[in-house]
Short mmCIF file of C-alpha atoms in Angstrom, two decimals:
data_model
loop_
_atom_site.label_atom_id
_atom_site.label_comp_id
_atom_site.label_asym_id
_atom_site.label_seq_id
_atom_site.Cartn_x
_atom_site.Cartn_y
_atom_site.Cartn_z
CA MET A 1 0.00 0.00 0.00
CA MET A 2 2.87 2.39 0.87
CA LYS A 3 4.54 1.68 -2.49
CA GLN A 4 1.27 2.37 -4.35
CA THR A 5 0.82 5.67 -2.48
CA ILE A 6 4.35 6.77 -3.34
CA LEU A 7 3.82 5.88 -6.99
CA ARG A 8 0.66 8.00 -7.15
CA ARG A 9 2.35 10.96 -5.47
CA ASP A 10 5.36 10.69 -7.73
CA PHE A 11 3.05 10.55 -10.74
CA ILE A 12 1.48 13.90 -9.91
CA ARG A 13 4.63 15.56 -8.55
CA THR A 14 6.84 14.71 -11.52
CA THR A 15 4.27 15.14 -14.27
CA THR A 16 1.54 17.41 -12.91
CA ILE A 17 -0.70 15.55 -15.33
CA ALA A 18 1.86 15.88 -18.11
CA GLY A 19 4.07 13.51 -20.05
CA ILE A 20 1.92 10.38 -19.81
CA GLY A 21 1.24 10.17 -23.52
CA ALA A 22 4.90 10.27 -24.54
CA ALA A 23 5.71 7.27 -22.38
CA VAL A 24 2.90 5.23 -23.94
CA LEU A 25 3.95 6.08 -27.49
CA ASN A 26 7.63 5.45 -26.93
CA ASN A 27 6.86 1.90 -25.83
CA LEU A 28 4.21 1.07 -28.43
CA PRO A 29 5.08 -2.16 -30.29
CA ARG A 30 6.60 -1.34 -33.70
CA SER A 31 4.34 -3.87 -35.42
CA PHE A 32 1.10 -2.38 -34.11
CA GLY A 33 0.52 0.22 -36.83
CA ARG A 34 1.44 -2.18 -39.64
CA SER A 35 -0.97 -4.86 -38.41
CA VAL A 36 -3.81 -2.35 -38.36
CA LEU A 37 -3.14 -1.18 -41.86
CA GLN A 38 -2.82 -4.66 -43.39
CA ASN A 39 -5.92 -6.29 -41.90
CA GLU A 40 -9.48 -5.43 -40.96
CA MET A 41 -9.33 -4.65 -37.28
CA ARG A 42 -11.87 -6.31 -35.01
CA VAL A 43 -13.55 -3.71 -32.82
CA GLY A 44 -15.22 -4.64 -29.53
CA ILE A 45 -17.72 -2.52 -27.62
CA ILE A 46 -18.14 -2.58 -23.85
CA GLY A 47 -21.49 -1.04 -22.91
CA LEU A 48 -24.70 -0.85 -24.92
CA ASP A 49 -26.41 1.76 -22.76
CA THR A 50 -25.50 4.77 -24.91
CA SER A 51 -26.55 5.86 -28.38
CA HIS A 52 -22.86 6.24 -29.23
CA SER A 53 -22.50 2.45 -29.38
CA VAL A 54 -25.19 2.10 -32.02
CA ALA A 55 -24.01 5.15 -33.98
CA PHE A 56 -20.42 3.90 -34.15
CA THR A 57 -21.56 0.40 -35.14
CA LYS A 58 -23.79 1.70 -37.93
CA SER A 59 -20.94 3.77 -39.33
CA LEU A 60 -18.45 0.89 -39.24
CA ASN A 61 -20.66 -2.05 -40.21
CA THR A 62 -22.87 -0.58 -42.93
CA PRO A 63 -21.85 -1.56 -46.49
CA GLY A 64 -20.57 1.25 -48.69
CA LYS A 65 -19.10 3.21 -45.80
CA ALA A 66 -16.74 6.12 -46.40
CA ALA A 67 -13.12 5.43 -47.27
CA GLU A 68 -11.84 6.82 -43.97
CA LEU A 69 -13.92 4.22 -42.10
CA GLN A 70 -12.62 1.23 -44.06
CA GLY A 71 -10.58 -1.48 -42.35
CA PHE A 72 -12.57 -1.69 -39.11
CA LYS A 73 -15.63 -3.69 -38.10
CA VAL A 74 -17.48 -4.06 -34.80
CA VAL A 75 -17.55 -7.82 -34.23
CA ALA A 76 -18.57 -8.20 -30.58
CA ALA A 77 -20.27 -6.28 -27.78
CA TYR A 78 -20.70 -6.81 -24.06
CA PRO A 79 -23.97 -5.01 -23.28
CA LYS A 80 -23.73 -4.52 -19.53
CA GLY A 81 -23.94 -0.89 -18.48
CA SER A 82 -25.28 0.83 -15.39
CA ASN A 83 -27.08 -1.12 -12.68
CA ASP A 84 -29.18 1.75 -11.39
CA ILE A 85 -29.31 4.72 -13.80
CA GLU A 86 -32.72 4.28 -15.38
CA SER A 87 -31.97 6.30 -18.51
CA SER A 88 -29.12 3.90 -19.23
CA VAL A 89 -30.63 0.59 -18.14
CA LYS A 90 -33.79 0.92 -20.24
CA ARG A 91 -31.81 1.44 -23.45
CA ILE A 92 -29.90 -1.83 -23.35
CA PRO A 93 -32.49 -4.30 -24.74
CA GLY A 94 -33.24 -2.12 -27.76
CA TYR A 95 -29.58 -1.38 -28.46
CA ILE A 96 -28.74 -5.10 -28.27
CA GLU A 97 -31.21 -5.74 -31.07
CA ASP A 98 -29.91 -2.77 -33.07
CA VAL A 99 -26.31 -3.98 -33.11
CA LYS A 100 -27.23 -7.65 -33.64
CA LYS A 101 -28.91 -6.59 -36.89
CA LEU A 102 -25.55 -5.13 -37.91
CA GLY A 103 -23.74 -8.45 -37.44
CA VAL A 104 -22.41 -7.95 -33.92
CA GLU A 105 -22.04 -10.92 -31.58
CA ILE A 106 -23.33 -10.34 -28.04
CA VAL A 107 -21.01 -11.88 -25.45
CA GLY A 108 -21.45 -12.64 -21.76
CA SER A 109 -18.42 -10.96 -20.22
CA GLU A 110 -15.69 -8.42 -20.82
CA GLU A 111 -13.13 -11.20 -20.67
CA GLU A 112 -14.87 -13.09 -23.48
CA LEU A 113 -15.03 -9.93 -25.58
CA LEU A 114 -11.33 -9.16 -25.11
CA LYS A 115 -10.39 -12.54 -26.58
CA LYS A 116 -12.29 -11.77 -29.79
CA VAL A 117 -11.15 -8.21 -30.61
CA ASP A 118 -8.08 -6.14 -31.42
CA VAL A 119 -9.24 -2.74 -30.12
CA VAL A 120 -11.96 -1.56 -27.76
CA LEU A 121 -14.58 1.15 -27.55
CA LEU A 122 -15.38 1.44 -23.83
CA GLU A 123 -18.85 2.98 -24.08
CA THR A 124 -20.57 2.28 -20.77
CA ASN A 125 -22.60 5.42 -20.05
CA ASP A 126 -22.05 5.07 -16.30
CA GLY A 127 -18.57 6.25 -15.35
CA ARG A 128 -18.49 4.40 -12.03
CA PRO A 129 -17.46 0.98 -13.42
CA HIS A 130 -14.96 2.48 -15.89
CA LEU A 131 -11.89 1.97 -13.69
CA GLU A 132 -12.61 -1.74 -13.25
CA GLN A 133 -13.47 -2.13 -16.94
CA ALA A 134 -10.45 -0.16 -18.11
CA LEU A 135 -8.07 -2.22 -15.97
CA LYS A 136 -9.30 -5.39 -17.70
CA VAL A 137 -8.71 -3.82 -21.13
CA ILE A 138 -5.27 -2.62 -20.06
CA LYS A 139 -4.36 -6.06 -18.71
CA ALA A 140 -5.32 -7.51 -22.10
CA LYS A 141 -3.05 -4.93 -23.81
CA LYS A 142 -5.83 -3.66 -26.08
CA PRO A 143 -5.70 -0.02 -27.28
CA PHE A 144 -8.97 1.63 -26.29
CA PHE A 145 -11.16 4.68 -26.65
CA ILE A 146 -12.98 5.51 -23.42
CA ASP A 147 -16.12 7.56 -23.89
CA LYS A 148 -17.38 10.30 -21.60
CA PRO A 149 -17.22 10.40 -18.72
CA VAL A 150 -13.79 8.81 -18.36
CA ALA A 151 -14.85 7.96 -14.80
CA ALA A 152 -17.12 9.17 -12.02
CA SER A 153 -14.33 10.76 -9.98
CA LEU A 154 -11.11 12.61 -10.70
CA SER A 155 -9.25 10.03 -8.64
CA ASP A 156 -10.47 7.22 -10.92
CA VAL A 157 -9.62 9.25 -14.04
CA ILE A 158 -6.03 9.64 -12.81
CA SER A 159 -5.84 5.93 -11.92
CA ILE A 160 -6.99 4.88 -15.40
CA TYR A 161 -4.41 7.03 -17.18
CA GLU A 162 -1.70 6.11 -14.70
CA SER A 163 -2.34 2.39 -15.29
CA ALA A 164 -2.38 2.82 -19.07
CA LYS A 165 0.96 4.59 -18.86
CA ARG A 166 2.56 1.93 -16.64
CA ASN A 167 1.39 -0.84 -18.97
CA ASN A 168 2.16 0.98 -22.25
CA VAL A 169 -1.44 0.72 -23.48
CA PRO A 170 -2.69 3.50 -25.80
CA ILE A 171 -5.75 5.33 -24.48
CA PHE A 172 -7.85 8.15 -25.93
CA SER A 173 -10.93 10.03 -24.74
CA SER A 174 -12.82 12.97 -26.20
CA SER A 175 -16.26 14.42 -26.62
CA SER A 176 -17.44 14.46 -30.23
CA LEU A 177 -17.98 18.23 -29.84
CA ARG A 178 -14.22 18.77 -30.08
CA TYR A 179 -14.41 17.78 -33.73
CA MET A 180 -17.06 20.24 -34.88
CA GLU A 181 -15.66 21.92 -38.00
CA SER A 182 -15.77 25.40 -36.46
CA VAL A 183 -13.85 24.24 -33.38
CA GLN A 184 -11.18 22.66 -35.57
CA ASP A 185 -10.96 25.90 -37.57
CA VAL A 186 -9.92 27.63 -34.36
CA VAL A 187 -7.50 24.84 -33.48
CA LYS A 188 -5.89 25.21 -36.91
CA GLY A 189 -5.36 28.95 -36.38
CA LYS A 190 -8.17 30.56 -38.39
CA ALA A 191 -8.80 33.06 -35.56
CA GLY A 192 -5.13 33.51 -34.76
CA ALA A 193 -4.03 33.28 -31.15
CA VAL A 194 -7.07 32.61 -28.96
CA LEU A 195 -7.58 35.41 -26.44
CA GLY A 196 -10.55 33.84 -24.65
CA ALA A 197 -13.70 31.80 -25.21
CA ASP A 198 -17.26 31.29 -24.02
CA THR A 199 -18.90 27.91 -24.60
CA PHE A 200 -22.20 26.28 -23.75
CA SER A 201 -23.91 22.90 -23.69
CA PRO A 202 -26.62 21.11 -21.75
CA ALA A 203 -25.50 20.17 -18.24
CA THR A 204 -28.14 17.76 -17.01
CA LEU A 205 -27.31 16.35 -13.58
CA GLU A 206 -26.99 12.74 -12.47
CA LYS A 207 -26.80 12.21 -8.71
CA THR A 208 -24.23 9.40 -9.03
CA HIS A 209 -21.66 11.61 -10.79
CA PRO A 210 -19.95 14.97 -10.22
CA ASP A 211 -22.22 17.59 -11.77
CA LEU A 212 -20.39 18.38 -15.00
CA PHE A 213 -18.94 14.90 -15.61
CA TRP A 214 -22.31 13.56 -16.73
CA TYR A 215 -23.14 15.94 -19.57
CA GLY A 216 -21.46 19.29 -19.08
CA ILE A 217 -18.26 17.61 -20.28
CA HIS A 218 -19.34 18.43 -23.85
CA GLY A 219 -19.20 22.19 -23.42
CA VAL A 220 -16.08 21.99 -21.25
CA GLU A 221 -14.36 19.95 -23.98
CA ILE A 222 -15.18 22.66 -26.52
CA LEU A 223 -13.67 25.24 -24.15
CA PHE A 224 -10.40 23.35 -23.75
CA SER A 225 -10.26 22.51 -27.46
CA VAL A 226 -9.96 26.20 -28.33
CA MET A 227 -8.23 27.52 -25.18
CA GLY A 228 -5.70 24.72 -24.67
CA THR A 229 -4.32 23.64 -21.31
CA GLY A 230 -3.02 25.90 -18.58
CA CYS A 231 -6.11 26.70 -16.52
CA SER A 232 -5.02 27.60 -12.99
CA GLU A 233 -8.24 28.36 -11.10
CA VAL A 234 -12.01 28.02 -11.36
CA ARG A 235 -15.10 29.57 -9.83
CA ARG A 236 -18.73 28.64 -10.39
CA VAL A 237 -22.15 30.24 -10.22
CA HIS A 238 -24.89 27.64 -9.71
CA THR A 239 -28.69 27.78 -9.87
CA ASN A 240 -31.27 25.05 -10.46
CA ASN A 241 -31.39 25.84 -14.18
CA THR A 242 -27.90 27.11 -15.02
CA ASP A 243 -24.22 26.79 -14.21
CA ILE A 244 -21.60 29.32 -15.21
CA VAL A 245 -18.00 28.25 -14.68
CA ILE A 246 -15.22 30.80 -15.07
CA GLY A 247 -11.69 29.56 -15.63
CA THR A 248 -8.60 31.74 -15.41
CA TRP A 249 -5.58 30.51 -17.35
CA LYS A 250 -1.99 30.98 -16.18
CA ASP A 251 -1.35 33.52 -18.94
CA GLY A 252 -4.27 35.68 -17.79
CA ARG A 253 -6.83 34.56 -20.39
CA VAL A 254 -10.36 33.82 -19.24
CA GLY A 255 -12.67 31.09 -20.56
CA THR A 256 -16.24 30.44 -19.48
CA PHE A 257 -18.64 27.52 -19.73
CA ARG A 258 -22.42 27.88 -19.45
CA GLY A 259 -24.30 24.69 -18.63
CA THR A 260 -28.04 24.73 -19.28
CA ARG A 261 -30.90 22.62 -17.98
CA THR A 262 -33.83 24.42 -19.60
CA GLY A 263 -34.53 25.70 -23.08
CA THR A 264 -33.02 24.44 -26.32
CA HIS A 265 -30.71 21.42 -26.12
CA ASP A 266 -27.77 22.93 -28.00
CA TYR A 267 -23.99 23.21 -28.14
CA GLY A 268 -21.66 26.00 -29.20
CA GLY A 269 -19.93 29.19 -28.15
CA THR A 270 -17.56 31.89 -29.32
CA ALA A 271 -13.77 31.90 -29.58
CA TYR A 272 -12.17 35.33 -29.43
CA GLY A 273 -9.01 35.52 -31.54
CA GLU A 274 -6.41 38.02 -32.65
CA LYS A 275 -7.68 37.73 -36.23
CA GLY A 276 -11.35 37.84 -35.28
CA ASN A 277 -14.06 35.93 -33.47
CA ILE A 278 -15.44 32.57 -34.55
CA THR A 279 -18.84 31.15 -33.68
CA LEU A 280 -18.54 27.55 -32.49
CA GLY A 281 -21.13 25.09 -33.81
CA PRO A 282 -23.32 23.48 -34.96
CA PHE A 283 -22.90 19.84 -33.98
CA LYS A 284 -23.44 17.53 -36.97
CA GLY A 285 -22.82 14.02 -35.66
CA TYR A 286 -20.28 11.48 -34.49
CA ASP A 287 -18.35 10.56 -37.64
CA ASN A 288 -15.67 13.24 -37.25
CA LEU A 289 -14.82 11.79 -33.84
CA LEU A 290 -14.96 8.25 -35.18
CA VAL A 291 -12.39 9.09 -37.86
CA GLN A 292 -10.07 10.31 -35.10
CA ILE A 293 -10.64 7.15 -33.08
CA LEU A 294 -9.77 4.93 -36.06
CA GLU A 295 -6.61 6.92 -36.77
CA PHE A 296 -5.70 6.47 -33.11
CA PHE A 297 -6.22 2.71 -33.44
CA LYS A 298 -3.94 2.68 -36.51
CA THR A 299 -1.10 4.64 -34.94
CA GLY A 300 -1.46 4.29 -31.18
CA LYS A 301 -1.15 8.08 -30.92
CA ALA A 302 -4.04 9.85 -29.18
CA PRO A 303 -5.06 13.12 -30.88
CA VAL A 304 -5.84 14.54 -27.43
CA VAL A 305 -2.88 14.13 -25.12
CA PRO A 306 -3.55 12.64 -21.67
CA GLU A 307 -2.53 15.79 -19.79
CA GLU A 308 -5.30 17.77 -21.54
CA THR A 309 -7.98 15.21 -20.72
CA LEU A 310 -6.83 15.10 -17.11
CA GLU A 311 -6.95 18.89 -16.85
CA ILE A 312 -10.49 18.91 -18.25
CA TYR A 313 -11.63 16.60 -15.46
CA ALA A 314 -9.70 18.61 -12.87
CA PHE A 315 -11.50 21.73 -14.15
CA MET A 316 -14.88 20.06 -13.67
CA GLU A 317 -13.93 18.78 -10.22
CA ALA A 318 -12.76 22.29 -9.25
CA ALA A 319 -16.14 23.59 -10.40
CA ASP A 320 -17.85 21.16 -8.03
CA GLU A 321 -15.55 22.23 -5.20
CA SER A 322 -16.38 25.88 -5.93
CA LYS A 323 -20.09 25.04 -5.74
CA ARG A 324 -19.55 23.37 -2.36
CA LYS A 325 -17.76 26.55 -1.23
CA SER A 326 -20.55 28.88 -2.42
CA GLY A 327 -18.72 30.10 -5.51
CA ALA A 328 -15.24 30.53 -4.04
CA THR A 329 -12.24 30.33 -6.34
CA VAL A 330 -10.61 26.87 -6.39
CA SER A 331 -7.21 26.04 -7.84
CA ILE A 332 -6.72 23.17 -10.27
CA GLU A 333 -3.65 22.06 -8.33
CA SER A 334 -5.63 21.70 -5.09
CA VAL A 335 -8.19 19.28 -6.55
CA ILE A 336 -5.44 17.21 -8.17
CA GLN A 337 -3.63 16.90 -4.84
CA LYS A 338 -6.85 15.95 -3.11
CA ALA A 339 -7.67 13.31 -5.73
CA THR A 340 -4.27 11.63 -5.37
CA LYS A 341 -4.65 11.23 -1.61
CA ARG A 342 -7.78 9.07 -1.84
#
């Protein structure tokens, strides 16, 4: 236990949620990329309690699919998702039938699935079992995409990435909102240097998860996509219908996220750049993200580096801490330190 505690402290002290991705890539087997390119890769899905599972399967298993989706097929799925989140549980029977019609074998355990596939989409909508599920995938040495939320606590998020690093297993997570065309225009420099940003998305709450982990992650991911890493502190205004989270970056820039629970279910924002402002949105579907996932499976290189994903979850945890402290400012570093002591 003492050795494990020291390892976790060293992980944060020496990396401050940085450098994990490089270690994974440096130790990736040289043959991995070639095997992906030469053969159709067998994709396995863990969790049929989210629409993402069906959407990804339709895109990969439908004849005549786009060239950038060639070479991959979903061959097996383990349907188990949440035990007690009704919105997740009730979806599973219908989604089982949907993917079976697309040629997917339904298996009885994660272990059985891992024997049949080359890469994994970890799609369970409930973040609480993700650590246990991810550890099985990592033990099997399967590269995997882990859908939102990465986990139901910052501590578990850190543990998942730490384990992937130690075992040299490629891991990638992202909201599909990162790959809206307008967001990528900003990433590619169309607005010049980004001076600040305001983003928004629905932020429905689920009592089993930190507030923004469940759905607000989408708008927060847009914010970090255009602002980049380097947020130092967070404060939050909370009402029954709305959350406003204000992040201050180390270079003095300010980015805000508005989470909504009434009105139109929509995603977007504004990036303020040296060359002009860009409106972020609209969201057009999952295929842009799927293309990124498949490229990740080919190369083992995540398009979103681990330190950015970890900072996103630290941002959301800091927002929860600010809420608990009636809107007080909370540092990113403080929530990271707290998460590593659990």
